[in-house]
Structure formats: C-alpha cells, structure tokens
Coordinates of N, CA, C and O in Angstrom, one line a residue:
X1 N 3.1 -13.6 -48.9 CA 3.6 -14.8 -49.5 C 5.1 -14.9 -49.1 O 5.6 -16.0 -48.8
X2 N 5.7 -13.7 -49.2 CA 7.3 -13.4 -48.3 C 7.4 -14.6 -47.7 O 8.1 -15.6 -47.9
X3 N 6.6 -14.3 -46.6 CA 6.4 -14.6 -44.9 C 6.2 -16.0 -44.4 O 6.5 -16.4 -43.3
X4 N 5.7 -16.7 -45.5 CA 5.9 -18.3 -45.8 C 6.6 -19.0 -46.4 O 6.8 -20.2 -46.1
X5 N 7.3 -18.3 -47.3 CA 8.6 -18.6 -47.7 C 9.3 -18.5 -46.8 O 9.4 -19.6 -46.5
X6 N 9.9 -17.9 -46.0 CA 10.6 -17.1 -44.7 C 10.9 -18.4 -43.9 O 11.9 -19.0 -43.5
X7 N 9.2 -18.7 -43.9 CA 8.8 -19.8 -42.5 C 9.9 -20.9 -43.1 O 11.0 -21.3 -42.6
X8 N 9.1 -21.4 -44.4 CA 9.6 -22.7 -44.9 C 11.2 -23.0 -45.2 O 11.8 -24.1 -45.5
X9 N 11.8 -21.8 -45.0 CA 13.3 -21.8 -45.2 C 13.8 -22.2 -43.9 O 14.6 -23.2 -43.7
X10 N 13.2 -21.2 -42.5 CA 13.6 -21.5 -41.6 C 13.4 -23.1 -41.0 O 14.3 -23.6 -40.4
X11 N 12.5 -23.5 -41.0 CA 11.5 -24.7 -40.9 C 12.6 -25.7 -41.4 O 13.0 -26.7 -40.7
X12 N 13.0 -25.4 -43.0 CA 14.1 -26.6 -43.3 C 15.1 -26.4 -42.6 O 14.9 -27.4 -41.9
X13 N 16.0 -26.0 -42.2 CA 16.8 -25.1 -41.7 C 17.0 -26.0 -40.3 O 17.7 -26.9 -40.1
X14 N 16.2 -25.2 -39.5 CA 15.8 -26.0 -38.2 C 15.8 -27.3 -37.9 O 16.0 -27.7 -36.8
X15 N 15.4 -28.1 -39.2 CA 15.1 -29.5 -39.6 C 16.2 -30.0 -39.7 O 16.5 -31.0 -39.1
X16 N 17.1 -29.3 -40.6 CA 18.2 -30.3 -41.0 C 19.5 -30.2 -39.8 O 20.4 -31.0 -39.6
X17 N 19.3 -29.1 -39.4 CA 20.2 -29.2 -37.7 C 19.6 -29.7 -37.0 O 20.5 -30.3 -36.4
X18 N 18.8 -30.0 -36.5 CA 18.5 -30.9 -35.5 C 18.3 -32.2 -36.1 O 18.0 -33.0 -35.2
X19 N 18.4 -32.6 -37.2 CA 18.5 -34.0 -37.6 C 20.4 -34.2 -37.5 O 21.2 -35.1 -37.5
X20 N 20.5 -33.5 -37.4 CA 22.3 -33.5 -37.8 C 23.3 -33.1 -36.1 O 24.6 -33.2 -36.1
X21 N 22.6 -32.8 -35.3 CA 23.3 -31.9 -34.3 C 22.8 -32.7 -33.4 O 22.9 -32.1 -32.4
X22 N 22.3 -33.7 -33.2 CA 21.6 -34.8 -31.7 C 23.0 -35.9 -31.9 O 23.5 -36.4 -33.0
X23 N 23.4 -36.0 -30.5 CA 24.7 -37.6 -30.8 C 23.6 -38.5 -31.2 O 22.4 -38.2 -31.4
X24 N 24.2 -39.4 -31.4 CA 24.1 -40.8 -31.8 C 23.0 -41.3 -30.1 O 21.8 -41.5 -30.0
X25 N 23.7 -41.4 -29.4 CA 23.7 -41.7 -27.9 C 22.5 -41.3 -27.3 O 21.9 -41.9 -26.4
X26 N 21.9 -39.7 -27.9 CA 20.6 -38.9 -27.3 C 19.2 -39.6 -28.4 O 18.0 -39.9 -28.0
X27 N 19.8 -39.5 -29.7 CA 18.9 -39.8 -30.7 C 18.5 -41.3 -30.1 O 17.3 -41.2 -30.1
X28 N 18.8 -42.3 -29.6 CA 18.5 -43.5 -29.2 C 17.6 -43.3 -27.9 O 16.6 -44.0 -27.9
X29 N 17.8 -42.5 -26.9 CA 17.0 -41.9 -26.0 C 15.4 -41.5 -26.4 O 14.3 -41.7 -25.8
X30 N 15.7 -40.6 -27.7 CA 14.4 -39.8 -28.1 C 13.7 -41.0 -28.8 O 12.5 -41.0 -28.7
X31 N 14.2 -41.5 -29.3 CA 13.3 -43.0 -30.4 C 12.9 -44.0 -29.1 O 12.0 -44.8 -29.1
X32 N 13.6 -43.9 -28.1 CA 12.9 -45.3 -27.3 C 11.3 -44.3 -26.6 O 10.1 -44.6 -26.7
X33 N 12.2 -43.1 -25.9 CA 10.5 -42.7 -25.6 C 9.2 -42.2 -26.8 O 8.0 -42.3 -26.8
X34 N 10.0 -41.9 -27.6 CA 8.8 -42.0 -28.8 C 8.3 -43.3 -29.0 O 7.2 -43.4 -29.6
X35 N 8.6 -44.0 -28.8 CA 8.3 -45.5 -29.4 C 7.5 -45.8 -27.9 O 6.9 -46.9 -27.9
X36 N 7.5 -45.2 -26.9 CA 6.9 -45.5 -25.9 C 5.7 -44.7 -25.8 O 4.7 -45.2 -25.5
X37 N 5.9 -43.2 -26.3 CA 4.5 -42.8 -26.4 C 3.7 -42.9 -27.5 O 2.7 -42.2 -27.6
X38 N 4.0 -43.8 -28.6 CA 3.3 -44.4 -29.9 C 2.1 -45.2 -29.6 O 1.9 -46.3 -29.1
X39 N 1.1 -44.3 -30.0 CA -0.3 -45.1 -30.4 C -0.8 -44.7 -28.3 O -1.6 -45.4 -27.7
X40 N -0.2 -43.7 -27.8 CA -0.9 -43.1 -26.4 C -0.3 -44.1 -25.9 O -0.8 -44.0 -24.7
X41 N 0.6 -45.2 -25.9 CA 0.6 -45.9 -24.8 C 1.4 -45.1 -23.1 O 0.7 -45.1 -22.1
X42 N 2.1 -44.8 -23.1 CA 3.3 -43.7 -22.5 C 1.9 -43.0 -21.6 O 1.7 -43.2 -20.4
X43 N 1.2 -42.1 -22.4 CA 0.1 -41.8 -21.6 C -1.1 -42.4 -21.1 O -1.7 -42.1 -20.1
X44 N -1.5 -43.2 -22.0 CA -2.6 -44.3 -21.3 C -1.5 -44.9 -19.8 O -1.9 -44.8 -18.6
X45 N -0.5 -45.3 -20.3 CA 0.0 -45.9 -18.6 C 0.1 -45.2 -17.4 O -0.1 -45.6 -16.2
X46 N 0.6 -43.8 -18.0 CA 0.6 -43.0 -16.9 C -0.8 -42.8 -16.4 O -0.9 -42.9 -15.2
X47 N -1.8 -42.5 -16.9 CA -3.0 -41.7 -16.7 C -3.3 -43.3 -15.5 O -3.6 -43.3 -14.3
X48 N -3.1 -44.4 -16.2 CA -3.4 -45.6 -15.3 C -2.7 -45.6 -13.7 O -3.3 -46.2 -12.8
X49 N -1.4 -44.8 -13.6 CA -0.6 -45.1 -12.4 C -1.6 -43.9 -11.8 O -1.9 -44.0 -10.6
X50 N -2.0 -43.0 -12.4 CA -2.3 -41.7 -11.7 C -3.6 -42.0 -10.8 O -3.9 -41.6 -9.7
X51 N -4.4 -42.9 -11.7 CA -5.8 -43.1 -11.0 C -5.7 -44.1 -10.1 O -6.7 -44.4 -9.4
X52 N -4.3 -44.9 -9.8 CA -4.2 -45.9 -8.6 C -3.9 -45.8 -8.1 O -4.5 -46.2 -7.1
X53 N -2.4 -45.1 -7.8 CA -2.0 -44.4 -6.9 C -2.7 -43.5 -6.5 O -3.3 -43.8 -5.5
X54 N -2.8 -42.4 -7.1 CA -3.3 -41.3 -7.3 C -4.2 -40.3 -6.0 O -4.1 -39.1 -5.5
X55 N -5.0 -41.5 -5.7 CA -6.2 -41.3 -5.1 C -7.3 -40.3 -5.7 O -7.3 -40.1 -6.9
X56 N -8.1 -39.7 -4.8 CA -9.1 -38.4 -5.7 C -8.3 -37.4 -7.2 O -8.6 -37.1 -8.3
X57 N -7.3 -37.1 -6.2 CA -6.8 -36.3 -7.7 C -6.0 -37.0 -8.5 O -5.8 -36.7 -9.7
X58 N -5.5 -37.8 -8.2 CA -5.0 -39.3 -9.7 C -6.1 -39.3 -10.3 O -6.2 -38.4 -11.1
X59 N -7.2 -40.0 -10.3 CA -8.2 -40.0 -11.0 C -8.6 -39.1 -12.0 O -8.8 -39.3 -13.2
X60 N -9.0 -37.7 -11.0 CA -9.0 -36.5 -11.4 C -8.4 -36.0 -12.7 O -9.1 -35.9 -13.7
X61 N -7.4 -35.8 -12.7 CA -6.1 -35.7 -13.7 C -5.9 -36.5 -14.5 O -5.8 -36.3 -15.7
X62 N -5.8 -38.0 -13.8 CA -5.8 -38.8 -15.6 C -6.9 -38.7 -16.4 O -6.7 -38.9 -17.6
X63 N -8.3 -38.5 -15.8 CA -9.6 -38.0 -16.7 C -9.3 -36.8 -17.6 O -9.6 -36.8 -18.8
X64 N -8.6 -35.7 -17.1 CA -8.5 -34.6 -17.5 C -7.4 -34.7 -18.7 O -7.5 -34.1 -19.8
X65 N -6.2 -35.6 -18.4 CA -5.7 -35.7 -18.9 C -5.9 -36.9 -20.4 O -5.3 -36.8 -21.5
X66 N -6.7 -37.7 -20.1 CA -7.0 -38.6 -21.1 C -8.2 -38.2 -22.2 O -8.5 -38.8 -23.3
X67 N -8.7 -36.9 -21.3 CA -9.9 -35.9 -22.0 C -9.2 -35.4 -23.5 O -9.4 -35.8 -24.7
X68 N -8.3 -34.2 -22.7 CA -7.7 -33.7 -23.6 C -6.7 -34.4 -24.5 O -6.3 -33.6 -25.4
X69 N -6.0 -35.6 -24.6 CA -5.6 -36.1 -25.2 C -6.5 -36.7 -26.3 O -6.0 -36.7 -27.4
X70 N -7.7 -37.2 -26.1 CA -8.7 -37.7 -27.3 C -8.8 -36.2 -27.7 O -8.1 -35.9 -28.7
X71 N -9.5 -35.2 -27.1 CA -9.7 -34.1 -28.0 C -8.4 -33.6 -29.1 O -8.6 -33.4 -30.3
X72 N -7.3 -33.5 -28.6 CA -6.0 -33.4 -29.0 C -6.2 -34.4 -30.6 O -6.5 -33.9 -31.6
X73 N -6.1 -35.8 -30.4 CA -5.9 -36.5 -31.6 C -7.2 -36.5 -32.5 O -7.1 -36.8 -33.7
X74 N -8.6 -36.1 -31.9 CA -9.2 -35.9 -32.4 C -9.1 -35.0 -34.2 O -9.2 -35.1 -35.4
X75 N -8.7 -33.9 -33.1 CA -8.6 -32.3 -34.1 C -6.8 -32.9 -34.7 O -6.8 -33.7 -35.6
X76 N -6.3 -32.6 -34.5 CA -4.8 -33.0 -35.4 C -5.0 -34.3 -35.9 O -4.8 -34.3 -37.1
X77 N -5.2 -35.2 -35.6 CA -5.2 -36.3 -36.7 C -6.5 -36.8 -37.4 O -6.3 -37.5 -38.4
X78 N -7.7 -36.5 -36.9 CA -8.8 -36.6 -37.1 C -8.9 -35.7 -38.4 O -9.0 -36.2 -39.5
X79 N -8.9 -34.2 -38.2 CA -9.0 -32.9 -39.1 C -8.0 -32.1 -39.4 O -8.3 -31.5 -40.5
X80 N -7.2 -31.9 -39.1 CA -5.5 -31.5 -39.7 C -5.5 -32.0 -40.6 O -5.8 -31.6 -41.7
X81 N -4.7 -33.3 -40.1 CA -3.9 -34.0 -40.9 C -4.7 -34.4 -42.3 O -4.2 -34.4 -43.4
X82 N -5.6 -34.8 -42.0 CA -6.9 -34.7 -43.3 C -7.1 -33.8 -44.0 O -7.2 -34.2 -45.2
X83 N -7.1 -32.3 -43.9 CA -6.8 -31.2 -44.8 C -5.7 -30.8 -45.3 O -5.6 -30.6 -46.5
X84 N -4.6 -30.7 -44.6 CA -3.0 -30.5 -45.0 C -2.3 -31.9 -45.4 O -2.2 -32.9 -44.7
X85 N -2.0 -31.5 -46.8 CA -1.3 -32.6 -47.2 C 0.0 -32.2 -47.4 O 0.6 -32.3 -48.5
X86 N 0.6 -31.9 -46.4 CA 1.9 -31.4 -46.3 C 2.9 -32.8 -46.3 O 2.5 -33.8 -45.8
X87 N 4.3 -32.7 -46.9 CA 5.0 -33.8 -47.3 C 5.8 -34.2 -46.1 O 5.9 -33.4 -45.1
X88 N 6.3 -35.2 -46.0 CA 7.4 -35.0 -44.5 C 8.6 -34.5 -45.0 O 8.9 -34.5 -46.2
X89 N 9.4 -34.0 -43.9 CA 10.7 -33.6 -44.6 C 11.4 -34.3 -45.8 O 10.9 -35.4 -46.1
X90 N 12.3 -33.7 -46.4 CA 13.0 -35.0 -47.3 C 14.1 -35.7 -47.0 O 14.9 -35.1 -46.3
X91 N 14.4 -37.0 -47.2 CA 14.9 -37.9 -47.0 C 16.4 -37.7 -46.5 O 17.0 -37.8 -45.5
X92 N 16.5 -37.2 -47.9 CA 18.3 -37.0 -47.6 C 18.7 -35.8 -46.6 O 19.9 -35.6 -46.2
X93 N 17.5 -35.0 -46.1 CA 18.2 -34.2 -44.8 C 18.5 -35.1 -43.7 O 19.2 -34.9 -42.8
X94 N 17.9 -36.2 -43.9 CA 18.4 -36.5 -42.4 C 19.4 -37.7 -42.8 O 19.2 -38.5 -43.7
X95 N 20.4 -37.5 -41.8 CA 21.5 -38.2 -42.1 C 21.8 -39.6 -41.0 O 22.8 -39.9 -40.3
X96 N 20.5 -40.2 -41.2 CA 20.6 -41.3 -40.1 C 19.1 -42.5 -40.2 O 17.9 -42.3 -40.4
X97 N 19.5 -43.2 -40.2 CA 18.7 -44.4 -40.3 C 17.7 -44.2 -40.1 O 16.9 -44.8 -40.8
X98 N 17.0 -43.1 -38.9 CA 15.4 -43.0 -38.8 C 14.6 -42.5 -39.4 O 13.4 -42.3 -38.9
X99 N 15.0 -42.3 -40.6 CA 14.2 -41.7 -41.6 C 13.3 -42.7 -41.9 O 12.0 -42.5 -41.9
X100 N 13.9 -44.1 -42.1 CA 12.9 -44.7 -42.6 C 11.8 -45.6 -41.9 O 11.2 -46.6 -42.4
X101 N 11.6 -44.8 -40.6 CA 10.6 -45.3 -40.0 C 9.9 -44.4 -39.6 O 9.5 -44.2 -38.4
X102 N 9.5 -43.5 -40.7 CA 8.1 -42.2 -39.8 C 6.8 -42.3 -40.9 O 7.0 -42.5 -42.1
X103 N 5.8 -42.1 -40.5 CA 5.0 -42.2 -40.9 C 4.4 -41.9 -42.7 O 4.9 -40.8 -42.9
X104 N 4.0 -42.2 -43.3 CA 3.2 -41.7 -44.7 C 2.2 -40.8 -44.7 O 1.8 -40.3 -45.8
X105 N 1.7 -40.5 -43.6 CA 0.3 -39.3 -43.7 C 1.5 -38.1 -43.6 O 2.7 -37.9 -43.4
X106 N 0.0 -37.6 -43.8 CA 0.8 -35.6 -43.5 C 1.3 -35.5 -42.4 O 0.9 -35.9 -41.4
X107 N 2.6 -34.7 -42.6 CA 3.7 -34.3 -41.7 C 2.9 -33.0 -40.7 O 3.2 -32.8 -39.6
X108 N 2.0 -32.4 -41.6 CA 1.1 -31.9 -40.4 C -0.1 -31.5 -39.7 O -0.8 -30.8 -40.4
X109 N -0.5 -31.7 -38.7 CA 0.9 -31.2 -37.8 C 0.9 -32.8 -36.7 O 0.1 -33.7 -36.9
X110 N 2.0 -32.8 -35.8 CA 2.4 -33.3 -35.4 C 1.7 -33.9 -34.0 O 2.1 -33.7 -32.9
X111 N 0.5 -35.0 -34.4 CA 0.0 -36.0 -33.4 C 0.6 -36.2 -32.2 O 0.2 -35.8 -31.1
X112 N 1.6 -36.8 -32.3 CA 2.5 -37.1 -30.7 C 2.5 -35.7 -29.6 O 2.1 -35.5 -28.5
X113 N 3.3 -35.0 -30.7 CA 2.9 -33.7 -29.7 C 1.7 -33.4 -29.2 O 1.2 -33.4 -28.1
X114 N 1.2 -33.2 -30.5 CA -0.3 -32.7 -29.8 C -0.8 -33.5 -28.6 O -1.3 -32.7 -27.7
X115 N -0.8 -34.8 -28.4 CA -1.3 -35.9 -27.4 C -0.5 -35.6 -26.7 O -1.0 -35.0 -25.8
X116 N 0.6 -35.7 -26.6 CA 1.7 -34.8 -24.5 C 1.4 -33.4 -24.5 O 1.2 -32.8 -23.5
X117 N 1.5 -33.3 -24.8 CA 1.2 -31.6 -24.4 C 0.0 -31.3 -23.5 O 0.0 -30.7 -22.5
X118 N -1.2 -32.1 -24.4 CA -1.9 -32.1 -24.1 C -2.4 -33.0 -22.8 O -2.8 -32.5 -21.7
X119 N -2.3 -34.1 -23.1 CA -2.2 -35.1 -21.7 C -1.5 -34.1 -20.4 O -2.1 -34.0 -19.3
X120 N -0.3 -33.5 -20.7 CA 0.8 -33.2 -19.9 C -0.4 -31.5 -18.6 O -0.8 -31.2 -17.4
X121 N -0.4 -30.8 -20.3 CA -0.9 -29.5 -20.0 C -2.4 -30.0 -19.1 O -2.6 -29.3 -18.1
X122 N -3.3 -30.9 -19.4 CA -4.1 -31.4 -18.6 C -4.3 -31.5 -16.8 O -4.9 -30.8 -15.9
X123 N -3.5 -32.6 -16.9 CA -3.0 -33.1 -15.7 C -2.5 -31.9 -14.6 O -2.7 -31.7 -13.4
X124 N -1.6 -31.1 -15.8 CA -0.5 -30.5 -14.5 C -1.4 -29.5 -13.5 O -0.9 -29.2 -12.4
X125 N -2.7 -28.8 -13.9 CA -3.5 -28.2 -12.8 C -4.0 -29.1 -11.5 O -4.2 -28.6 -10.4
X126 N -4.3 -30.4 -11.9 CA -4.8 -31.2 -10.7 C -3.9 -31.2 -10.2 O -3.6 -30.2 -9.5
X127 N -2.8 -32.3 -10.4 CA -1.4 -32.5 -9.7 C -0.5 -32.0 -10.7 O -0.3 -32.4 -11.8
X128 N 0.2 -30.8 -10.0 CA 1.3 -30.3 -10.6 C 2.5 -31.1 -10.7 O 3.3 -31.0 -11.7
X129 N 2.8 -32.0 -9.5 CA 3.8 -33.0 -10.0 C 3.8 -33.7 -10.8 O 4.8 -33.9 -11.6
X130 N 2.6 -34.6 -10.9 CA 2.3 -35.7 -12.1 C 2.8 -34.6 -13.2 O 3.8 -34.9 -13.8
X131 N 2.3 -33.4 -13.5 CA 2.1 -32.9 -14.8 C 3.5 -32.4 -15.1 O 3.7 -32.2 -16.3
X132 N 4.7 -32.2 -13.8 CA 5.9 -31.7 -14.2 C 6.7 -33.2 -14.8 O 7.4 -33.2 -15.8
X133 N 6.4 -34.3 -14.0 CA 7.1 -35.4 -14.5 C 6.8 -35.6 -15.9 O 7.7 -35.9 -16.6
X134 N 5.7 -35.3 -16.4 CA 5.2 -35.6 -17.6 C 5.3 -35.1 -18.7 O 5.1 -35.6 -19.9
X135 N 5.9 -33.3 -18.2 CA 6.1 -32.5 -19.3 C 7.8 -33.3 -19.7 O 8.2 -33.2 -20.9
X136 N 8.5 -33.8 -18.9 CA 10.4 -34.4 -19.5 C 9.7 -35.0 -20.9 O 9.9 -34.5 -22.0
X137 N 9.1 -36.0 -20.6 CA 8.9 -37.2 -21.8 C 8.2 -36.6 -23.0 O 8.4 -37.0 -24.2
X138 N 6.9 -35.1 -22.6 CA 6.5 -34.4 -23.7 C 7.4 -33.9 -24.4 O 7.2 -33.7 -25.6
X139 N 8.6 -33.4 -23.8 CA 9.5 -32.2 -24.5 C 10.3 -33.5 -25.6 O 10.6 -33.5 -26.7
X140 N 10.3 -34.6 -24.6 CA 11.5 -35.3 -25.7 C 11.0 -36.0 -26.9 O 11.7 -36.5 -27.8
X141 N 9.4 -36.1 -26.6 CA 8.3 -36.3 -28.0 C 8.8 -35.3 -28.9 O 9.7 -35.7 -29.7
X142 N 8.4 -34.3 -29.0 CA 8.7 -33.1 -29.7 C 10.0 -33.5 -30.2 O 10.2 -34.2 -31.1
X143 N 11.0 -32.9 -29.4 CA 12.0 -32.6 -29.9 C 12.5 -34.5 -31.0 O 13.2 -34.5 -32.0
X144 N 12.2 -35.4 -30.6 CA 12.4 -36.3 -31.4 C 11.5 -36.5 -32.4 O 11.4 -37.7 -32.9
X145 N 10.7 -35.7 -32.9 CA 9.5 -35.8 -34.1 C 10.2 -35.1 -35.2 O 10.1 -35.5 -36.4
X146 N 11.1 -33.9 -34.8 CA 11.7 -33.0 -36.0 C 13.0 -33.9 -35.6 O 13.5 -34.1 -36.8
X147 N 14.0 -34.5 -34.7 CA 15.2 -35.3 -35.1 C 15.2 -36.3 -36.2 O 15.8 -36.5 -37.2
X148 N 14.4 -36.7 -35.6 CA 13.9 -38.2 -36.7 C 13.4 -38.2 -38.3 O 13.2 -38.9 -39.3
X149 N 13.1 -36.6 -37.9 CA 12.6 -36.5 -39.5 C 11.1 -36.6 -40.2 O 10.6 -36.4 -41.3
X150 N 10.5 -37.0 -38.9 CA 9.4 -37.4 -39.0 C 8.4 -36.0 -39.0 O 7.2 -36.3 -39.1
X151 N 8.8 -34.5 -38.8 CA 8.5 -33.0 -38.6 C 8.9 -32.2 -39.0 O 10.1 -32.5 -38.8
X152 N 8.9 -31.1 -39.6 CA 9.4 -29.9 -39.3 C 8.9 -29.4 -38.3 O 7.8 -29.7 -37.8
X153 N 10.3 -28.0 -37.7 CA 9.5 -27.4 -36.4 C 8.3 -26.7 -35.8 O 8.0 -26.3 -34.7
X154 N 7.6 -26.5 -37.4 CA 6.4 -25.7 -37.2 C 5.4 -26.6 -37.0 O 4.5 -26.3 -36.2
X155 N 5.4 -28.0 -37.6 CA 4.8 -29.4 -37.6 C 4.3 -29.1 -35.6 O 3.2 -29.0 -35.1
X156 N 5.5 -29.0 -35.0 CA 5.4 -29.7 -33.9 C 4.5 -28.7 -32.6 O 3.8 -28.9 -31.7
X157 N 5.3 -27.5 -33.5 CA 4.7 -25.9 -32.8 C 3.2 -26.2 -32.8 O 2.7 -26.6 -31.7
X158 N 2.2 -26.2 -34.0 CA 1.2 -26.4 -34.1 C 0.8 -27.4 -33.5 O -0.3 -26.9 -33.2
X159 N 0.9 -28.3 -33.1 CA 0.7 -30.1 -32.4 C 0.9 -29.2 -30.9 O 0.1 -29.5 -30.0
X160 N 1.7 -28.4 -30.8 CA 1.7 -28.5 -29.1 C 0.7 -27.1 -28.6 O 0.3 -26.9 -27.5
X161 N 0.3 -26.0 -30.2 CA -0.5 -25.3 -29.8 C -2.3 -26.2 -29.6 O -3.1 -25.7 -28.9
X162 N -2.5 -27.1 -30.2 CA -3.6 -27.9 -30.3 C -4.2 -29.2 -28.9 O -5.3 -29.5 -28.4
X163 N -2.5 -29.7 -28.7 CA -2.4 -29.9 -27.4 C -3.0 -28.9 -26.4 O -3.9 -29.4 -25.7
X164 N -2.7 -28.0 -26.2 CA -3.0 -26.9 -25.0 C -4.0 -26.5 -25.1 O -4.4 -26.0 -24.0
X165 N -5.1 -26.4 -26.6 CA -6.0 -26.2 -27.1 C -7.2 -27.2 -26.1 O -8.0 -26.8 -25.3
X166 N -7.0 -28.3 -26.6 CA -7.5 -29.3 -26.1 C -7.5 -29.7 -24.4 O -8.4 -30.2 -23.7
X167 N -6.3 -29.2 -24.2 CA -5.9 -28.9 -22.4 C -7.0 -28.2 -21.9 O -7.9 -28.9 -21.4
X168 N -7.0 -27.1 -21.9 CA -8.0 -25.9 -22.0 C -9.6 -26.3 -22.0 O -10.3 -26.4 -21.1
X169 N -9.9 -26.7 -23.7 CA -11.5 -27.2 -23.9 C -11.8 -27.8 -22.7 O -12.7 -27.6 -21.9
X170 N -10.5 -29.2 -22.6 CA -11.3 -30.4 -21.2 C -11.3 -29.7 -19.9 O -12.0 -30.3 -19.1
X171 N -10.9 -28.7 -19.4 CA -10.9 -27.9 -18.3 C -12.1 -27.1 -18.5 O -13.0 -27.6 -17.9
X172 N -12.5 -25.9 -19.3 CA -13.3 -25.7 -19.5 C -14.9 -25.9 -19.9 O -15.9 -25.3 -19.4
X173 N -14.7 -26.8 -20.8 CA -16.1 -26.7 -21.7 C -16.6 -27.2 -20.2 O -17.1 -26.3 -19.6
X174 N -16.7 -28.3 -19.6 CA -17.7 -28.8 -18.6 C -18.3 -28.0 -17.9 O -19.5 -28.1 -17.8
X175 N -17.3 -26.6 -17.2 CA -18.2 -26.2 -16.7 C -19.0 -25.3 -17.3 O -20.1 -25.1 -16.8
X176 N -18.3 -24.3 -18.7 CA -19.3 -23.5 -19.3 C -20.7 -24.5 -19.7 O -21.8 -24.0 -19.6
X177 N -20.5 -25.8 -20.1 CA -22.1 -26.3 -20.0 C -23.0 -26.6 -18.6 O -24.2 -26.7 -18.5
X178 N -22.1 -26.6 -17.7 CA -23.2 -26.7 -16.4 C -23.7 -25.2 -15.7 O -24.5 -25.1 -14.8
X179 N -22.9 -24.1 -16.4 CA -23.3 -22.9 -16.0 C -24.5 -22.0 -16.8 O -25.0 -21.0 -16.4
X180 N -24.8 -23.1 -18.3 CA -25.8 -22.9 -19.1 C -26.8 -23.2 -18.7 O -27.8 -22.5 -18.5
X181 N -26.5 -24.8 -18.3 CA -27.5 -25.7 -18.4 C -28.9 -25.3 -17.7 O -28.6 -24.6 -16.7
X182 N -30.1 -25.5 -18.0 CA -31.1 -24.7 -17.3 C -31.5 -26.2 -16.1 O -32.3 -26.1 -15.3

C-alpha cells in the first residue's frame, strides 16, 4: 500500500512541474498538436499521406499503423477508462488556462497517447522514417496530456505501454493465426 502512495505522490509531483515549468510559448506548441491529434485526426492524415505517397510500404504501414491505433483506443478507452474511475488532476495545480479544456471521463489512462504510440510504434518497422517523423508529434502528445492537466504521468506511461501493446498485437496476431490456421 506504501508503494502506491509513493506512486501518487510522485505522480502529483511530476504533474504540478510540468504544468508549471513549460513557457507560455511551448505550452501553445503542445495544445496546437494535441488539438491536431484529437479524435485520430493527425494520424488518420498521416496514415493517408503514407498510403499515397507511400507506395507498397505507405500502405503497408498506414494499415499497420491504423491497426494498432483502433486496437490501442479500443482497450484504453473502450476498457480502461470504463473500469478506472480515476479523477483528473486538480484544478488548481495547474496554473494556466488549459485546465479548462480536458476532458470529464477518467484520467486513466491516457487515449492520445495510447493512439501515437501506437500508430507511431506501428508504422516505424515498415518505414522507419515515416515512424521516426511520427514519434516528434507522439512525444509532444504525451508530454502535453500531463502539461495541460489533462494526466498524470503514470496516466500517460500506461497509454504508451498499451500503445506498444497494440503495436505488437497488429504485427503479430496475423501471423500467429495463419500459422494455426489449418
């Protein structure tokens, strides 16, 4: 029981410095691309550039990547967030206007993340470059989910281990079923 106390200390902790320690100038950076990967758009578009340009492996990749992104929101916002009814940070940690624009479901764990990570972690074995360009805008998801207030840092930890979760399944599961299949 220690050891969760521990967490939740540090977790606030972490929370209210990085709601407090981002300029003015970066925090506006992190809210435009968050607001750009809201509701998958950021990655639906990319997964779209990937399959036109792309050629064989654009395609490739944005499948893989738009795989594991449904599986991703599936499990975190589908089934997470449905069991934990964890609160979002509180208000008065964060010392800036964006408080009052994050969501009312449970704070965990952390949707956005989970969806870049996953999209990101996807992608980056077909084309490693699509997947490196992709991981910039995932990190600045994250890191603008606990600025905003909209997270704590374990919120997001979890979101990016479910991400990778989901990375993984969509690479895998296909072929463990065609290696069954009789």
């Amino acid at each position: 029981m220690r050891l969760l106390t521990d967490l939740c200390e540090v977790d606030g902790a972490l929370t209210r410095r990085a709601a407090s320690r981002i300029p003015p100038g970066v925090g506006k950076v992190l809210s435009a691309v968050e607001e750009t990967a809201e509701s998958s758009k950021l990655w639906c578009g990319a997964a779209a550039v990937m399959a036109w340009k792309g050629g064989w492996r654009g395609r490739r990749a944005a499948a893989a990547g738009m795989g594991a992104l449904t599986v991703a929101q599936l499990v975190s916002n589908g089934l997470c967030k449905q069991l934990a009814d964890r609160p979002r940070p509180p208000a008065e940690w964060i010392p800036h206007d964006e408080v009052a624009d994050r969501p009312d479901s449970s704070s965990f764990p952390s949707g956005h993340t989970a969806a870049a990570v996953a999209f990101t972690a996807a992608v980056a074995p077909t084309w490693p470059v699509a997947g490196a360009l992709c991981a910039v805008p995932a990190a600045l998801v994250a890191v603008e989910r606990v600025q905003s207030g909209a997270h704590y840092p374990s919120d997001v930890a979890v979101g990016a281990a479910i991400g990778l979760a989901g990375a993984w399944l969509t690479r895998r599961v296909p072929a463990l079923f065609l290696r069954h299949w009789p």
